[in-house]
Amino acid sequence: MQKPRIITGFSRMAPEEKLRQVTSRFKDPAAALKTITSFLHPDQSIQKILSEFSENTLTNFAMPYGMAPNFLINGEVFMVPMVIEESSVVAAASAAARFWADRGGFSARVRGKEKNGQLHFRFTGDAGRLEKAMPAVEAYLREKTLPMAANMARRGGGITSMMLKNRPEIEPNYFQLFVNFETADAMGANFVNSVLEEFGVGLKDFFYETPGFAPSEYEPLMAILSNHTPGCLVEVSVECPVGELGLVGGLEPEEFVRRFELAVRVAQGDVHRATTHNKGIMNGVDAVVLATGNDFRAIEAGAHAYAAQDGQYRSLSHSSSENGIFRFWLEMPMSLGTTGGLTKLHPLAALSLELLGHPGAERLMMIAGSAGLANNFAALRSLVTTGIQAGHMRMHLPNVLMQLNASDEEMKMAGAYFADKKPSHQAVAGFLKKIRDGS
Ligand code: MEV
């Protein structure tokens, strides 16, 4: 067997050596080097900021940064920045935003901003005694973390509550100190994790200092925030009289609503459809989350945990049509920040936040939620009327043409030819072949 090619000390190598190590793995190292370095930022001070976000940065991975205009949210119009590679997402968000801007726009509200985290530990002493000591434990731990929490307290955040959870079904003697937090306009991961780690040490001190407890009965396991944040929720909705929907994709409004509602019910009850349905929501949400320098993995993880909280994975959005009013709404957790993290450091994230009027966390939750609902509406509208592929492939046409090395002239001709046809890869290749053969 060939010996695995393990590298030692890669992170300590000079950038040139890292590049050499990487490019030597390509068939054409010089071409790989040229591609990699071509994406470095020409302004060295900006490149330095980007490089320092992560270890072993060689270059930047470019993604489209686009805008979806005309988002009317709670009576205010936003131009929403979106970072996404999928060709139809910004177009779909823009079209849905425009559609709803003419029908009253999005209504959004934040139903809580509470974050949580846990100190996981084993305790082999008397569980009842520990439960009784909780008020004293809480006072002790709060006191210990006062200096650490002072800054957050000035911004209106801090520890809101804590409780002991005995979870013997996971393992005998396993406990959690379950702590809730407010983190103002920060996502708050660093604050939450720092406080929880301090609690881990503090609890040992408490056992040491308090008669009836022994530090040897305590084994801290881990201290970490949870990305399941059902207390940090945003709700976004659109609504209008059914008749005001007009003809949708060739369907009368009543027929459109009937099919639309059935599609939402399918996503409520069927996990395969629910996953794709929610993916369509995350298309819009993630694009805004990325454009504003937030952690999209946290939002994804939280959204899917919330979607499955009753034991079955379900749609995050809902629809109804009572008394002739069509209503479509989304409820999902959204743990976002507008200070800290990359939000100010990444030049484009900072610009996105400026464009959105320097929102606090709550406003950003409502904007990202609206983008999610817009994309969900656009996807369902296509799915239950024309089908998704026509629009999707039309948006994807330039990618297919680029893959097939089409010239500008060929792109124009293909654009005109496929305006009313499905541009599958095969159809586009056939079309190009025809015009290249002169037929
Ligand atoms: C594609 O990125 C998203 C959709 O599949 C969402 C959906 O099916 O609802 C179109």
Coordinates of C-alpha atoms and ligand atoms in Angstrom, one line a residue:
M1 CA 0.0 0.0 0.0
Q2 CA 1.2 3.5 -0.9
K3 CA 2.2 5.6 2.2
P4 CA -0.3 8.4 2.8
R5 CA 1.1 11.8 1.8
I6 CA 0.9 13.5 5.2
I7 CA 2.2 17.1 5.4
T8 CA 3.5 18.4 8.7
G9 CA 3.5 22.1 9.7
F10 CA 1.5 23.3 6.7
S11 CA 0.0 26.2 8.7
R12 CA 3.5 27.4 9.6
M13 CA 4.8 27.5 6.0
A14 CA 5.3 30.8 4.2
P15 CA 2.5 31.6 1.8
E16 CA 4.8 30.9 -1.3
E17 CA 5.6 27.4 0.1
K18 CA 1.9 26.7 0.8
L19 CA 1.1 27.7 -2.8
R20 CA 3.9 25.4 -4.0
Q21 CA 2.7 22.5 -2.0
V22 CA -0.8 22.9 -3.4
T23 CA -0.1 23.7 -7.0
S24 CA 2.4 20.8 -7.3
R25 CA -0.7 18.6 -7.0
F26 CA -2.1 19.8 -10.3
K27 CA -1.3 18.6 -13.8
D28 CA -0.3 22.2 -14.8
P29 CA 1.1 23.8 -11.6
A30 CA 1.7 27.2 -13.4
A31 CA -1.8 27.4 -14.6
A32 CA -3.2 26.5 -11.1
L33 CA -1.0 29.1 -9.6
K34 CA -2.2 31.7 -12.0
T35 CA -5.9 30.9 -11.3
I36 CA -5.4 30.9 -7.6
T37 CA -3.5 34.1 -7.4
S38 CA -5.7 35.9 -9.9
F39 CA -8.4 36.0 -7.2
L40 CA -6.2 37.7 -4.6
H41 CA -7.5 41.2 -3.8
P42 CA -5.4 43.9 -5.5
D43 CA -5.5 46.0 -2.3
Q44 CA -3.1 44.4 0.1
S45 CA -4.7 45.8 3.2
I46 CA -8.1 44.3 2.2
Q47 CA -6.4 41.0 1.3
K48 CA -4.8 41.0 4.8
I49 CA -8.2 41.3 6.4
L50 CA -9.7 38.5 4.3
S51 CA -6.6 36.2 4.8
E52 CA -6.9 36.6 8.5
F53 CA -10.4 35.4 8.7
S54 CA -9.2 31.8 8.4
E55 CA -6.1 29.7 8.5
N56 CA -4.2 28.6 5.4
T57 CA -5.9 31.2 3.2
L58 CA -4.4 31.0 -0.3
T59 CA -6.8 33.3 -2.2
N60 CA -10.5 34.3 -2.2
F61 CA -13.4 32.2 -3.5
A62 CA -15.5 34.6 -5.6
M63 CA -19.3 34.4 -5.4
P64 CA -21.8 36.7 -7.1
Y65 CA -22.9 39.6 -4.9
G66 CA -26.3 40.7 -6.3
M67 CA -29.3 42.9 -5.3
A68 CA -33.0 42.2 -5.0
P69 CA -34.7 45.5 -5.1
N70 CA -38.3 46.5 -4.1
F71 CA -38.6 44.5 -0.8
L72 CA -41.4 46.4 0.9
I73 CA -41.2 45.2 4.6
N74 CA -43.4 46.8 7.3
G75 CA -43.9 49.8 5.0
E76 CA -40.3 50.4 4.2
V77 CA -38.6 49.6 0.9
F78 CA -35.2 47.8 1.0
M79 CA -32.8 46.8 -1.7
V80 CA -31.6 43.5 -0.4
P81 CA -28.0 42.3 -1.0
M82 CA -27.7 38.6 -1.7
V83 CA -24.6 36.4 -2.1
I84 CA -25.5 33.2 -4.0
E85 CA -24.2 31.2 -6.9
E86 CA -27.6 29.7 -8.0
S87 CA -28.7 31.5 -11.1
S88 CA -32.4 31.9 -10.5
V89 CA -32.4 32.9 -6.8
V90 CA -32.0 36.7 -7.0
A91 CA -34.3 36.8 -10.0
A92 CA -36.9 34.9 -8.1
A93 CA -36.6 37.0 -4.9
S94 CA -36.8 40.2 -7.0
A95 CA -39.9 39.0 -8.9
A96 CA -41.6 37.9 -5.7
A97 CA -40.6 41.1 -3.9
R98 CA -42.1 43.2 -6.7
F99 CA -45.3 41.1 -6.8
W100 CA -45.9 41.6 -3.1
A101 CA -44.8 45.2 -3.1
D102 CA -48.0 45.8 -5.2
R103 CA -50.1 43.9 -2.7
G104 CA -49.0 45.5 0.6
G105 CA -45.6 44.0 1.0
F106 CA -44.2 41.8 3.8
S107 CA -45.2 42.1 7.4
A108 CA -42.6 41.0 9.8
R109 CA -42.1 40.8 13.5
V110 CA -39.5 39.3 15.8
R111 CA -41.0 37.0 18.4
G112 CA -38.0 36.8 20.7
K113 CA -34.3 37.1 20.5
E114 CA -33.3 34.6 23.2
K115 CA -30.2 32.5 22.7
N116 CA -29.2 29.5 24.8
G117 CA -26.2 27.4 25.7
Q118 CA -25.4 24.5 28.0
L119 CA -22.7 23.5 30.4
H120 CA -22.8 19.7 30.1
F121 CA -21.4 17.8 33.1
R122 CA -21.5 14.7 35.2
F123 CA -22.4 14.9 38.8
T124 CA -22.2 11.8 41.0
G125 CA -23.4 13.6 44.2
D126 CA -27.0 14.0 45.5
A127 CA -29.1 15.3 42.6
G128 CA -31.8 16.5 44.9
R129 CA -29.3 18.6 47.0
L130 CA -27.9 20.1 43.7
E131 CA -31.5 21.0 42.6
K132 CA -32.1 22.7 45.9
A133 CA -28.8 24.6 45.7
M134 CA -29.6 26.0 42.3
P135 CA -30.6 29.6 43.5
A136 CA -27.2 29.7 45.3
V137 CA -25.4 28.2 42.3
E138 CA -27.0 30.8 40.0
A139 CA -26.1 33.7 42.3
Y140 CA -22.5 32.4 42.6
L141 CA -22.0 31.9 38.8
R142 CA -23.6 35.3 37.9
E143 CA -21.2 37.0 40.4
K144 CA -18.2 35.2 38.8
T145 CA -19.1 36.4 35.3
L146 CA -20.0 40.0 36.2
P147 CA -16.8 41.5 34.7
M148 CA -17.2 39.4 31.6
A149 CA -20.8 40.3 31.1
A150 CA -20.4 44.0 31.9
N151 CA -20.0 45.1 28.3
M152 CA -22.9 43.0 27.1
A153 CA -25.0 44.4 30.0
R154 CA -24.3 48.0 28.8
R155 CA -25.7 47.0 25.4
G156 CA -28.8 45.5 27.1
G157 CA -27.8 41.9 27.0
G158 CA -26.7 39.3 29.5
I159 CA -27.8 36.1 31.2
T160 CA -31.5 36.0 31.4
S161 CA -32.1 32.7 33.2
M162 CA -30.6 29.3 34.0
M163 CA -31.9 25.9 35.1
L164 CA -30.6 22.5 35.9
K165 CA -31.6 19.7 33.7
N166 CA -31.2 16.1 34.9
R167 CA -30.9 13.9 31.8
P168 CA -30.4 10.3 33.1
E169 CA -32.0 8.9 29.9
I170 CA -28.9 10.0 28.1
E171 CA -26.6 8.7 30.8
P172 CA -26.9 8.3 34.6
N173 CA -25.3 11.3 36.4
Y174 CA -25.4 13.4 33.2
F175 CA -26.7 17.0 33.8
Q176 CA -27.0 20.2 31.9
L177 CA -26.8 23.8 33.2
F178 CA -29.2 25.2 30.6
V179 CA -28.6 29.0 30.3
N180 CA -30.6 31.6 28.3
F181 CA -29.1 34.8 27.0
E182 CA -29.9 38.1 25.4
T183 CA -27.1 39.2 23.2
A184 CA -28.4 42.6 21.9
D185 CA -27.3 43.1 18.3
A186 CA -24.6 40.5 18.4
M187 CA -25.1 36.9 17.3
G188 CA -23.3 36.4 20.6
A189 CA -21.5 33.1 20.1
N190 CA -18.3 34.3 21.7
F191 CA -20.1 35.9 24.7
V192 CA -22.2 32.8 25.3
N193 CA -19.3 30.4 25.0
S194 CA -17.0 32.5 27.2
V195 CA -19.7 32.7 29.9
L196 CA -20.4 29.0 29.8
E197 CA -16.7 28.1 30.0
E198 CA -16.4 30.4 33.0
F199 CA -19.4 28.6 34.5
G200 CA -17.7 25.3 34.0
V201 CA -14.8 26.4 36.2
G202 CA -17.1 28.4 38.6
L203 CA -19.2 25.3 39.3
K204 CA -16.2 23.5 40.5
D205 CA -15.3 26.4 42.8
F206 CA -18.9 26.4 44.1
F207 CA -18.6 22.7 45.0
Y208 CA -15.3 23.3 46.6
E209 CA -16.5 26.1 48.8
T210 CA -20.0 24.8 49.7
P211 CA -20.5 22.3 52.5
G212 CA -22.2 19.1 51.4
F213 CA -20.6 19.1 48.0
A214 CA -17.3 17.8 46.8
P215 CA -15.4 18.8 43.7
S216 CA -14.6 15.2 43.0
E217 CA -18.4 14.6 42.4
Y218 CA -18.2 16.9 39.4
E219 CA -16.8 16.3 35.9
P220 CA -17.4 19.2 33.4
L221 CA -17.8 17.7 29.9
M222 CA -18.3 20.7 27.5
A223 CA -19.5 24.2 27.5
I224 CA -21.1 25.5 24.2
L225 CA -23.9 27.5 22.8
S226 CA -26.8 25.7 21.1
N227 CA -27.7 26.6 17.5
H228 CA -31.3 25.4 18.3
T229 CA -32.8 28.7 19.1
P230 CA -36.6 28.4 19.2
G231 CA -36.7 31.5 21.4
C232 CA -35.0 33.6 18.7
L233 CA -37.8 33.7 16.1
V234 CA -38.9 35.8 13.2
E235 CA -42.3 35.7 11.6
V236 CA -42.9 37.1 8.1
S237 CA -46.1 37.1 6.1
V238 CA -47.8 38.3 3.0
E239 CA -51.5 38.5 2.4
C240 CA -54.1 39.9 0.0
P241 CA -57.6 39.1 -1.2
V242 CA -57.5 36.0 -3.4
G243 CA -58.9 37.9 -6.4
E244 CA -56.0 40.5 -6.2
L245 CA -53.5 37.7 -7.0
G246 CA -54.7 38.0 -10.6
L247 CA -53.9 35.4 -13.2
V248 CA -50.9 33.5 -11.9
G249 CA -48.9 31.5 -14.5
G250 CA -52.0 31.2 -16.5
L251 CA -54.2 30.0 -13.6
E252 CA -57.2 31.8 -12.2
P253 CA -56.4 33.0 -8.7
E254 CA -58.8 30.6 -6.9
E255 CA -57.2 27.6 -8.8
F256 CA -53.7 28.9 -8.1
V257 CA -54.5 29.2 -4.4
R258 CA -56.0 25.7 -4.3
R259 CA -52.9 24.2 -5.9
F260 CA -50.5 26.4 -3.8
E261 CA -52.1 25.4 -0.5
L262 CA -52.0 21.8 -1.4
A263 CA -48.3 22.2 -2.2
V264 CA -47.7 23.7 1.3
R265 CA -49.7 20.9 2.9
V266 CA -47.6 18.3 1.1
A267 CA -44.5 20.0 2.5
Q268 CA -46.1 19.9 6.0
G269 CA -46.6 16.2 5.8
D270 CA -43.9 14.7 3.6
V271 CA -40.2 14.8 4.6
H272 CA -38.9 14.6 1.1
R273 CA -40.9 17.5 -0.1
A274 CA -40.4 19.4 3.2
T275 CA -36.6 19.3 2.8
T276 CA -36.7 20.8 -0.7
H277 CA -39.4 23.3 0.2
N278 CA -37.3 24.5 3.1
K279 CA -34.2 24.5 0.9
G280 CA -36.0 27.0 -1.3
I281 CA -36.6 29.2 1.8
M282 CA -32.9 28.9 2.7
N283 CA -31.9 30.0 -0.8
G284 CA -33.2 33.5 0.1
V285 CA -32.2 33.5 3.8
D286 CA -28.7 32.2 3.3
A287 CA -28.0 34.7 0.5
V288 CA -28.8 37.6 2.9
V289 CA -27.0 35.9 5.8
L290 CA -23.8 35.6 3.7
A291 CA -24.1 39.1 2.3
T292 CA -24.2 40.5 5.8
G293 CA -21.2 38.5 7.1
N294 CA -23.3 36.2 9.3
D295 CA -22.9 32.5 10.0
F296 CA -25.1 30.6 7.5
R297 CA -24.3 27.2 9.0
A298 CA -25.8 28.3 12.3
I299 CA -28.9 29.6 10.6
E300 CA -29.2 26.4 8.6
A301 CA -28.8 24.1 11.6
G302 CA -31.3 26.1 13.7
A303 CA -33.8 26.2 10.9
H304 CA -33.8 22.5 10.3
A305 CA -33.9 21.6 14.0
Y306 CA -36.9 23.9 14.4
A307 CA -38.6 22.3 11.3
A308 CA -38.3 18.9 13.0
Q309 CA -39.2 20.0 16.6
D310 CA -42.4 17.9 16.8
G311 CA -40.6 14.8 15.7
Q312 CA -41.4 15.1 12.0
Y313 CA -39.4 17.4 9.7
R314 CA -42.0 19.9 8.3
S315 CA -42.3 23.0 6.1
L316 CA -41.2 26.2 7.8
S317 CA -43.9 28.1 5.9
H318 CA -47.7 27.9 6.0
S319 CA -50.6 29.2 4.0
S320 CA -54.3 29.8 4.5
S321 CA -57.2 31.3 2.6
E322 CA -60.0 32.2 5.0
N323 CA -62.8 34.6 4.2
G324 CA -61.3 35.2 0.7
I325 CA -57.9 36.3 2.0
F326 CA -54.8 34.4 0.9
R327 CA -52.1 34.4 3.5
F328 CA -48.7 32.9 3.3
W329 CA -46.3 33.0 6.2
L330 CA -43.0 31.8 7.5
E331 CA -41.9 31.3 11.1
M332 CA -38.3 30.3 11.7
P333 CA -35.4 30.9 14.2
M334 CA -32.9 33.4 13.0
S335 CA -29.9 34.0 15.2
L336 CA -28.2 36.9 13.4
G337 CA -25.9 39.8 14.5
T338 CA -25.2 43.2 13.1
T339 CA -22.2 43.9 15.3
G340 CA -19.2 41.7 15.9
G341 CA -18.0 38.8 13.8
L342 CA -17.3 39.6 10.2
T343 CA -20.2 42.2 10.0
K344 CA -17.9 45.2 10.3
L345 CA -14.6 43.5 9.1
H346 CA -15.7 42.2 5.8
P347 CA -15.8 45.3 3.5
L348 CA -18.8 44.0 1.5
A349 CA -20.7 42.8 4.6
A350 CA -20.2 46.3 6.1
L351 CA -21.5 47.8 2.8
S352 CA -24.5 45.5 2.8
L353 CA -25.4 46.6 6.3
E354 CA -25.1 50.3 5.3
L355 CA -27.3 49.6 2.3
L356 CA -29.9 48.2 4.6
G357 CA -29.7 51.3 6.8
H358 CA -27.5 49.9 9.6
P359 CA -30.1 47.5 10.9
G360 CA -30.1 46.1 14.4
A361 CA -30.3 42.3 14.7
E362 CA -34.1 42.4 14.8
R363 CA -34.4 44.3 11.5
L364 CA -31.9 42.0 9.8
M365 CA -33.9 39.0 11.0
M366 CA -37.0 40.5 9.4
I367 CA -35.2 41.2 6.1
A368 CA -33.6 37.8 5.8
G369 CA -36.9 36.2 6.7
S370 CA -38.7 38.2 4.0
A371 CA -36.1 37.0 1.4
G372 CA -36.7 33.5 2.5
L373 CA -40.5 33.8 2.1
A374 CA -40.0 35.6 -1.2
N375 CA -38.0 32.7 -2.6
N376 CA -40.4 30.1 -1.2
F377 CA -43.3 31.9 -2.8
A378 CA -41.5 32.2 -6.1
A379 CA -40.6 28.5 -6.1
L380 CA -44.1 27.3 -5.3
R381 CA -45.6 29.7 -7.8
S382 CA -43.5 28.2 -10.5
L383 CA -43.9 24.6 -9.3
V384 CA -47.7 24.6 -9.3
T385 CA -48.1 26.5 -12.5
T386 CA -45.4 26.4 -15.3
G387 CA -43.0 24.0 -13.5
I388 CA -39.6 25.1 -12.2
Q389 CA -37.4 24.2 -15.2
A390 CA -38.5 26.8 -17.7
G391 CA -37.4 29.8 -15.6
H392 CA -34.6 27.9 -13.9
M393 CA -33.0 26.8 -17.1
R394 CA -33.5 30.2 -18.8
M395 CA -31.5 31.7 -15.9
H396 CA -29.0 28.9 -16.2
L397 CA -28.6 29.3 -20.0
P398 CA -25.6 31.6 -19.7
N399 CA -23.8 29.0 -17.6
V400 CA -24.5 26.3 -20.1
L401 CA -23.3 28.5 -22.9
M402 CA -20.1 29.4 -21.1
Q403 CA -19.4 25.7 -20.5
L404 CA -19.8 25.2 -24.2
N405 CA -17.4 28.2 -24.9
A406 CA -20.1 30.2 -26.7
S407 CA -19.0 33.5 -28.2
D408 CA -20.9 36.8 -27.4
E409 CA -22.7 36.5 -30.7
E410 CA -23.7 32.9 -30.1
M411 CA -24.9 33.9 -26.6
K412 CA -27.2 36.5 -28.2
M413 CA -28.5 34.1 -30.8
A414 CA -29.2 31.4 -28.1
G415 CA -30.9 33.9 -25.9
A416 CA -33.3 34.8 -28.7
Y417 CA -33.8 31.2 -29.7
F418 CA -34.5 29.8 -26.2
A419 CA -36.7 32.7 -25.1
D420 CA -39.8 30.3 -25.4
K421 CA -38.1 26.9 -25.2
K422 CA -36.5 24.8 -22.5
P423 CA -32.8 25.2 -22.8
S424 CA -31.6 21.8 -21.6
H425 CA -27.8 21.1 -21.9
Q426 CA -28.5 18.8 -24.8
A427 CA -30.7 21.3 -26.6
V428 CA -28.2 24.1 -26.2
A429 CA -25.3 21.9 -27.4
G430 CA -27.4 20.9 -30.4
F431 CA -28.3 24.6 -31.2
L432 CA -24.6 25.6 -31.0
K433 CA -23.6 22.8 -33.2
K434 CA -26.2 23.8 -35.8
I435 CA -25.1 27.4 -35.9
R436 CA -21.4 26.4 -35.9
D437 CA -22.0 24.0 -38.8
G438 CA -23.7 26.9 -40.5
S439 CA -27.0 25.0 -40.8
Ligands
MEV1 C1 -34.1 25.2 -5.9 O1 -32.9 25.8 -5.4 C2 -35.2 25.4 -4.9 C3 -36.5 24.7 -5.2 O2 -36.2 23.3 -5.4 C4 -37.4 24.9 -4.0 C5 -38.7 24.1 -4.0 O3 -38.7 23.1 -4.7 O4 -39.6 24.6 -3.4 C6 -37.1 25.2 -6.4

